[in-house]
PDB file of C-alpha atoms in Angstrom:
ATOM      1  CA  MET A   1       0.000   0.000   0.000  1.00 51.00           C
ATOM      2  CA  SER A   2       1.367   3.407  -1.001  1.00 57.00           C
ATOM      3  CA  ARG A   3       1.802   6.264   1.462  1.00 57.00           C
ATOM      4  CA  THR A   4      -0.905   8.284  -0.323  1.00 59.00           C
ATOM      5  CA  THR A   5      -3.404   5.440  -0.048  1.00 53.00           C
ATOM      6  CA  LEU A   6      -2.516   4.860   3.597  1.00 52.00           C
ATOM      7  CA  LEU A   7      -2.998   8.548   4.415  1.00 52.00           C
ATOM      8  CA  THR A   8      -6.308   8.655   2.561  1.00 54.00           C
ATOM      9  CA  VAL A   9      -7.653   5.594   4.369  1.00 49.00           C
ATOM     10  CA  SER A  10      -6.356   6.812   7.737  1.00 51.00           C
ATOM     11  CA  ARG A  11      -7.965  10.214   7.263  1.00 57.00           C
ATOM     12  CA  LYS A  12     -11.275   8.594   6.333  1.00 56.00           C
ATOM     13  CA  HIS A  13     -11.170   6.327   9.379  1.00 52.00           C
ATOM     14  CA  TRP A  14     -10.317   9.244  11.666  1.00 50.00           C
ATOM     15  CA  ILE A  15     -13.274  11.312  10.438  1.00 54.00           C
ATOM     16  CA  PHE A  16     -15.561   8.359  11.170  1.00 52.00           C
ATOM     17  CA  SER A  17     -14.019   7.196  14.451  1.00 59.00           C
ATOM     18  CA  ARG A  18     -13.438  10.559  16.145  1.00 56.00           C
ATOM     19  CA  TRP A  19     -17.179  10.964  16.718  1.00 51.00           C
ATOM     20  CA  LEU A  20     -17.400   7.450  18.167  1.00 57.00           C
ATOM     21  CA  LEU A  21     -14.539   8.226  20.562  1.00 56.00           C
ATOM     22  CA  ALA A  22     -16.241  11.425  21.675  1.00 54.00           C
ATOM     23  CA  ALA A  23     -19.563   9.606  22.005  1.00 56.00           C
ATOM     24  CA  ALA A  24     -17.967   6.953  24.226  1.00 58.00           C
ATOM     25  CA  LEU A  25     -16.709   9.672  26.556  1.00 57.00           C
ATOM     26  CA  MET A  26     -20.049  11.511  26.587  1.00 57.00           C
ATOM     27  CA  GLN A  27     -21.933   8.309  27.381  1.00 61.00           C
ATOM     28  CA  TRP A  28     -20.782   8.513  31.000  1.00 61.00           C
ATOM     29  CA  THR A  29     -22.647  11.786  31.504  1.00 60.00           C
ATOM     30  CA  SER A  30     -25.670  11.124  29.316  1.00 63.00           C
ATOM     31  CA  GLY A  31     -28.022   9.793  31.978  1.00 64.00           C
ATOM     32  CA  ASN A  32     -26.045   8.384  34.855  1.00 75.00           C
ATOM     33  CA  TYR A  33     -26.558  11.497  36.954  1.00 81.00           C
ATOM     34  CA  PHE A  34     -30.189  10.508  37.497  1.00 87.00           C
ATOM     35  CA  ILE A  35     -28.927   7.443  39.361  1.00 86.00           C
ATOM     36  CA  ILE A  36     -26.246   9.380  41.219  1.00 84.00           C
ATOM     37  CA  GLY A  37     -28.708  12.151  42.021  1.00 87.00           C
ATOM     38  CA  ALA A  38     -31.319   9.711  43.291  1.00 89.00           C
ATOM     39  CA  GLY A  39     -28.825   8.243  45.717  1.00 86.00           C
ATOM     40  CA  SER A  40     -27.639  11.663  46.850  1.00 89.00           C
ATOM     41  CA  ILE A  41     -31.053  13.308  47.218  1.00 92.00           C
ATOM     42  CA  LEU A  42     -33.351  10.403  48.061  1.00 91.00           C
ATOM     43  CA  GLY A  43     -30.932   8.121  49.874  1.00 90.00           C
ATOM     44  CA  PRO A  44     -29.094   4.867  49.179  1.00 88.00           C
ATOM     45  CA  ALA A  45     -32.285   2.783  49.151  1.00 89.00           C
ATOM     46  CA  SER A  46     -33.488   4.636  46.059  1.00 90.00           C
ATOM     47  CA  ALA A  47     -30.171   4.160  44.301  1.00 88.00           C
ATOM     48  CA  GLY A  48     -30.348   0.495  45.259  1.00 91.00           C
ATOM     49  CA  ALA A  49     -33.819   0.163  43.735  1.00 93.00           C
ATOM     50  CA  LEU A  50     -32.592   1.685  40.478  1.00 93.00           C
ATOM     51  CA  LYS A  51     -29.584  -0.601  40.400  1.00 91.00           C
ATOM     52  CA  ALA A  52     -31.679  -3.649  41.261  1.00 94.00           C
ATOM     53  CA  SER A  53     -34.063  -2.913  38.391  1.00 94.00           C
ATOM     54  CA  GLN A  54     -31.114  -2.366  36.091  1.00 92.00           C
ATOM     55  CA  ASN A  55     -29.631  -5.705  37.104  1.00 93.00           C
ATOM     56  CA  ILE A  56     -32.866  -7.595  36.521  1.00 95.00           C
ATOM     57  CA  MET A  57     -33.247  -6.107  33.061  1.00 95.00           C
ATOM     58  CA  GLY A  58     -29.558  -6.790  32.489  1.00 91.00           C
ATOM     59  CA  ILE A  59     -30.413 -10.224  31.119  1.00 92.00           C
ATOM     60  CA  SER A  60     -31.326  -8.328  27.956  1.00 93.00           C
ATOM     61  CA  HIS A  61     -27.630  -7.593  27.493  1.00 91.00           C
ATOM     62  CA  ILE A  62     -27.163 -11.173  26.305  1.00 91.00           C
ATOM     63  CA  ILE A  63     -29.204 -10.178  23.254  1.00 91.00           C
ATOM     64  CA  PHE A  64     -27.620  -6.744  23.012  1.00 93.00           C
ATOM     65  CA  GLN A  65     -24.044  -8.042  23.103  1.00 90.00           C
ATOM     66  CA  GLY A  66     -24.843 -10.680  20.523  1.00 90.00           C
ATOM     67  CA  MET A  67     -26.273  -8.028  18.240  1.00 92.00           C
ATOM     68  CA  GLU A  68     -23.256  -5.754  18.733  1.00 89.00           C
ATOM     69  CA  ASN A  69     -21.022  -8.586  17.526  1.00 91.00           C
ATOM     70  CA  ILE A  70     -23.068  -9.341  14.408  1.00 93.00           C
ATOM     71  CA  VAL A  71     -25.354  -6.508  13.309  1.00 95.00           C
ATOM     72  CA  PRO A  72     -22.855  -3.665  12.566  1.00 92.00           C
ATOM     73  CA  ALA A  73     -20.715  -5.835  10.275  1.00 92.00           C
ATOM     74  CA  ARG A  74     -23.736  -7.296   8.524  1.00 95.00           C
ATOM     75  CA  ALA A  75     -25.331  -3.860   8.159  1.00 95.00           C
ATOM     76  CA  SER A  76     -22.162  -2.531   6.508  1.00 92.00           C
ATOM     77  CA  TYR A  77     -22.136  -5.473   4.102  1.00 94.00           C
ATOM     78  CA  CYS A  78     -25.785  -4.897   3.175  1.00 95.00           C
ATOM     79  CA  TYR A  79     -25.249  -1.185   2.618  1.00 94.00           C
ATOM     80  CA  HIS A  80     -22.229  -1.659   0.359  1.00 91.00           C
ATOM     81  CA  GLN A  81     -23.951  -4.440  -1.574  1.00 93.00           C
ATOM     82  CA  GLY A  82     -27.385  -2.911  -2.048  1.00 91.00           C
ATOM     83  CA  GLY A  83     -27.361   0.641  -0.741  1.00 92.00           C
ATOM     84  CA  TRP A  84     -30.024   2.141   1.499  1.00 92.00           C
ATOM     85  CA  ALA A  85     -32.795  -0.240   0.373  1.00 92.00           C
ATOM     86  CA  LYS A  86     -30.923  -3.390   1.387  1.00 94.00           C
ATOM     87  CA  LEU A  87     -29.667  -1.790   4.600  1.00 95.00           C
ATOM     88  CA  PHE A  88     -33.177  -0.686   5.580  1.00 94.00           C
ATOM     89  CA  THR A  89     -34.589  -4.158   4.892  1.00 95.00           C
ATOM     90  CA  TYR A  90     -31.908  -5.719   7.075  1.00 96.00           C
ATOM     91  CA  LEU A  91     -32.424  -3.242   9.915  1.00 96.00           C
ATOM     92  CA  LYS A  92     -36.175  -3.903   9.874  1.00 95.00           C
ATOM     93  CA  LYS A  93     -35.504  -7.638  10.110  1.00 95.00           C
ATOM     94  CA  VAL A  94     -33.078  -7.184  12.996  1.00 95.00           C
ATOM     95  CA  THR A  95     -35.470  -4.870  14.811  1.00 95.00           C
ATOM     96  CA  GLY A  96     -38.242  -7.405  14.391  1.00 95.00           C
ATOM     97  CA  TRP A  97     -36.599 -10.519  15.776  1.00 93.00           C
ATOM     98  CA  GLY A  98     -34.411  -8.723  18.272  1.00 93.00           C
ATOM     99  CA  GLY A  99     -37.369  -6.674  19.462  1.00 93.00           C
ATOM    100  CA  ALA A 100     -39.451  -9.804  19.930  1.00 95.00           C
ATOM    101  CA  PHE A 101     -36.900 -11.386  22.273  1.00 94.00           C
ATOM    102  CA  THR A 102     -36.437  -8.132  24.166  1.00 95.00           C
ATOM    103  CA  ALA A 103     -40.203  -7.704  24.471  1.00 95.00           C
ATOM    104  CA  ILE A 104     -40.538 -11.153  26.071  1.00 95.00           C
ATOM    105  CA  ILE A 105     -38.000 -10.230  28.743  1.00 95.00           C
ATOM    106  CA  VAL A 106     -39.650  -6.851  29.300  1.00 95.00           C
ATOM    107  CA  LEU A 107     -43.121  -8.353  29.592  1.00 96.00           C
ATOM    108  CA  LEU A 108     -41.972 -10.901  32.143  1.00 94.00           C
ATOM    109  CA  ALA A 109     -40.436  -8.081  34.158  1.00 93.00           C
ATOM    110  CA  ILE A 110     -43.286  -5.568  34.037  1.00 93.00           C
ATOM    111  CA  VAL A 111     -46.122  -8.064  34.535  1.00 94.00           C
ATOM    112  CA  PHE A 112     -44.522  -9.639  37.615  1.00 94.00           C
ATOM    113  CA  PRO A 113     -42.339  -6.833  39.027  1.00 95.00           C
ATOM    114  CA  SER A 114     -43.031  -7.547  42.704  1.00 94.00           C
ATOM    115  CA  PHE A 115     -42.142 -11.202  42.259  1.00 95.00           C
ATOM    116  CA  TRP A 116     -38.757 -10.461  40.693  1.00 95.00           C
ATOM    117  CA  MET A 117     -37.827  -7.671  43.078  1.00 95.00           C
ATOM    118  CA  GLY A 118     -38.889  -9.670  46.129  1.00 94.00           C
ATOM    119  CA  THR A 119     -37.350 -12.949  45.018  1.00 94.00           C
ATOM    120  CA  LEU A 120     -34.004 -11.529  43.951  1.00 93.00           C
ATOM    121  CA  TYR A 121     -33.524  -8.679  46.418  1.00 94.00           C
ATOM    122  CA  GLY A 122     -35.826  -9.316  49.366  1.00 91.00           C
ATOM    123  CA  SER A 123     -39.351  -8.348  50.342  1.00 92.00           C
ATOM    124  CA  GLU A 124     -38.316  -4.793  51.250  1.00 91.00           C
ATOM    125  CA  TYR A 125     -37.691  -4.128  47.553  1.00 93.00           C
ATOM    126  CA  GLU A 126     -41.211  -5.107  46.504  1.00 93.00           C
ATOM    127  CA  ALA A 127     -42.281  -1.528  47.232  1.00 93.00           C
ATOM    128  CA  TYR A 128     -40.035  -0.435  44.353  1.00 94.00           C
ATOM    129  CA  SER A 129     -41.604  -2.730  41.777  1.00 95.00           C
ATOM    130  CA  TYR A 130     -42.821   0.274  39.775  1.00 95.00           C
ATOM    131  CA  VAL A 131     -39.176   1.169  39.128  1.00 95.00           C
ATOM    132  CA  LEU A 132     -38.712  -2.157  37.357  1.00 95.00           C
ATOM    133  CA  GLN A 133     -41.747  -1.381  35.212  1.00 95.00           C
ATOM    134  CA  TRP A 134     -40.183   1.904  34.167  1.00 95.00           C
ATOM    135  CA  TYR A 135     -36.996   0.064  33.276  1.00 96.00           C
ATOM    136  CA  GLY A 136     -38.979  -2.205  30.988  1.00 95.00           C
ATOM    137  CA  GLY A 137     -39.788   0.793  28.821  1.00 95.00           C
ATOM    138  CA  ILE A 138     -36.254   2.123  29.117  1.00 95.00           C
ATOM    139  CA  TYR A 139     -34.800  -1.139  27.833  1.00 96.00           C
ATOM    140  CA  ILE A 140     -37.122  -1.197  24.842  1.00 96.00           C
ATOM    141  CA  LEU A 141     -35.665   2.176  23.872  1.00 96.00           C
ATOM    142  CA  ILE A 142     -32.113   0.997  24.565  1.00 94.00           C
ATOM    143  CA  PHE A 143     -32.719  -1.940  22.230  1.00 96.00           C
ATOM    144  CA  LEU A 144     -33.988   0.320  19.444  1.00 96.00           C
ATOM    145  CA  GLY A 145     -30.733   2.242  19.599  1.00 94.00           C
ATOM    146  CA  LEU A 146     -28.739  -0.830  18.535  1.00 95.00           C
ATOM    147  CA  PRO A 147     -30.017  -1.147  14.934  1.00 96.00           C
ATOM    148  CA  LEU A 148     -30.144   2.647  14.574  1.00 96.00           C
ATOM    149  CA  ARG A 149     -26.476   3.030  15.510  1.00 93.00           C
ATOM    150  CA  ALA A 150     -25.549   0.062  13.314  1.00 94.00           C
ATOM    151  CA  GLY A 151     -27.236   1.735  10.354  1.00 95.00           C
ATOM    152  CA  LEU A 152     -25.423   5.008  10.913  1.00 93.00           C
ATOM    153  CA  ARG A 153     -22.082   3.250  11.283  1.00 89.00           C
ATOM    154  CA  ALA A 154     -22.718   1.298   8.094  1.00 91.00           C
ATOM    155  CA  MET A 155     -23.200   4.613   6.289  1.00 90.00           C
ATOM    156  CA  GLU A 156     -20.046   5.978   7.992  1.00 84.00           C
ATOM    157  CA  TYR A 157     -22.135   8.704   9.582  1.00 87.00           C
ATOM    158  CA  SER A 158     -21.221   8.594  13.247  1.00 82.00           C
ATOM    159  CA  LYS A 159     -21.623  12.276  14.152  1.00 85.00           C
ATOM    160  CA  PRO A 160     -25.333  11.920  15.116  1.00 89.00           C
ATOM    161  CA  ILE A 161     -24.354   9.325  17.732  1.00 87.00           C
ATOM    162  CA  PHE A 162     -22.151  11.916  19.436  1.00 86.00           C
ATOM    163  CA  ILE A 163     -24.846  14.588  19.101  1.00 89.00           C
ATOM    164  CA  SER A 164     -27.396  12.250  20.711  1.00 90.00           C
ATOM    165  CA  TYR A 165     -25.208  11.796  23.769  1.00 87.00           C
ATOM    166  CA  CYS A 166     -24.679  15.553  23.933  1.00 87.00           C
ATOM    167  CA  LEU A 167     -28.444  16.118  23.903  1.00 90.00           C
ATOM    168  CA  MET A 168     -28.885  13.501  26.611  1.00 90.00           C
ATOM    169  CA  THR A 169     -26.193  15.145  28.738  1.00 87.00           C
ATOM    170  CA  VAL A 170     -27.699  18.609  28.383  1.00 88.00           C
ATOM    171  CA  PHE A 171     -31.161  17.303  29.267  1.00 92.00           C
ATOM    172  CA  THR A 172     -29.816  15.423  32.282  1.00 90.00           C
ATOM    173  CA  ALA A 173     -27.873  18.412  33.582  1.00 87.00           C
ATOM    174  CA  ALA A 174     -30.866  20.721  33.113  1.00 91.00           C
ATOM    175  CA  THR A 175     -33.611  18.546  34.603  1.00 93.00           C
ATOM    176  CA  ALA A 176     -32.227  15.833  36.902  1.00 91.00           C
ATOM    177  CA  ASN A 177     -32.224  17.847  40.096  1.00 91.00           C
ATOM    178  CA  PHE A 178     -35.753  19.170  39.495  1.00 94.00           C
ATOM    179  CA  PHE A 179     -37.222  15.801  38.492  1.00 94.00           C
ATOM    180  CA  ILE A 180     -35.756  13.976  41.468  1.00 94.00           C
ATOM    181  CA  ARG A 181     -36.680  16.607  44.060  1.00 94.00           C
ATOM    182  CA  LYS A 182     -40.177  17.133  42.644  1.00 94.00           C
ATOM    183  CA  PHE A 183     -41.189  13.568  41.771  1.00 95.00           C
ATOM    184  CA  GLY A 184     -38.766  11.383  43.696  1.00 93.00           C
ATOM    185  CA  LEU A 185     -37.809   8.017  42.298  1.00 93.00           C
ATOM    186  CA  THR A 186     -40.523   8.239  39.646  1.00 95.00           C
ATOM    187  CA  GLY A 187     -38.903  11.448  38.436  1.00 95.00           C
ATOM    188  CA  ALA A 188     -35.521   9.772  38.230  1.00 94.00           C
ATOM    189  CA  THR A 189     -36.802   6.849  36.172  1.00 95.00           C
ATOM    190  CA  ALA A 190     -38.929   9.123  33.977  1.00 95.00           C
ATOM    191  CA  GLY A 191     -35.823  11.237  33.371  1.00 94.00           C
ATOM    192  CA  ILE A 192     -33.799   8.198  32.298  1.00 93.00           C
ATOM    193  CA  PHE A 193     -36.658   7.187  29.997  1.00 95.00           C
ATOM    194  CA  ALA A 194     -36.709  10.693  28.504  1.00 95.00           C
ATOM    195  CA  THR A 195     -32.961  10.669  27.817  1.00 93.00           C
ATOM    196  CA  GLN A 196     -33.326   7.436  25.876  1.00 94.00           C
ATOM    197  CA  MET A 197     -36.293   8.829  23.956  1.00 95.00           C
ATOM    198  CA  ILE A 198     -34.249  11.882  22.996  1.00 95.00           C
ATOM    199  CA  CYS A 199     -31.336   9.711  21.903  1.00 93.00           C
ATOM    200  CA  GLN A 200     -33.276   7.270  19.740  1.00 95.00           C
ATOM    201  CA  THR A 201     -35.433   9.983  18.170  1.00 96.00           C
ATOM    202  CA  ASN A 202     -32.337  11.881  17.064  1.00 95.00           C
ATOM    203  CA  LEU A 203     -30.695   8.711  15.730  1.00 95.00           C
ATOM    204  CA  ALA A 204     -33.808   7.710  13.781  1.00 95.00           C
ATOM    205  CA  TYR A 205     -34.128  11.191  12.299  1.00 94.00           C
ATOM    206  CA  ALA A 206     -30.453  11.269  11.306  1.00 93.00           C
ATOM    207  CA  LEU A 207     -30.611   7.830   9.705  1.00 93.00           C
ATOM    208  CA  TRP A 208     -33.749   8.653   7.737  1.00 89.00           C
ATOM    209  CA  ARG A 209     -32.374  12.013   6.574  1.00 87.00           C
ATOM    210  CA  LYS A 210     -29.069  10.443   5.482  1.00 81.00           C
ATOM    211  CA  LYS A 211     -30.799   8.084   3.035  1.00 74.00           C
ATOM    212  CA  ASP A 212     -31.557  10.968   0.676  1.00 63.00           C
ATOM    213  CA  LYS A 213     -27.956  12.178   0.530  1.00 62.00           C
TER     214      LYS A 213
END
């Protein structure tokens, strides 16, 4: 490979990857303050309830990690073979079967929240079963972000991923304290849900807009 080719490829990779690096750094501030704030303002029991709900829904990460290992590479192949049409068809397929498995886990959690909280963390956590129900909705949104990000990466358009985390961070910084103090643990979980809604809406808009370019 010639020096010119190497520089061209390296420059192209840097333009794509710099936004992913920035996004990875911003991810730490995009919604975690709701959990930190809940523990600080409402006490350790509230932080424990959030973490317990997160852990129960964490079984979904088996699906998520599997998708992260397969979907981005396959999405890139589809895009370079058949353009937007083939990529969109693949993403719809992934969203369908992946969403079905995620929905089963979510339904089991939100229909029997007291059972899971009580069985896994003790009867004192049954009072926080509504937090687990909120996390069911949060994890549906988290799942939707996987095919959306894969589509954007396939199109080498990673900037919206960084922008989404920026929007989440700004929203968290602006509202977390108010939500938690005004609405307690419900406010914290609603805030986390809202950050995910903001993120996935921006990703979906960016992906759809990119198809016409």
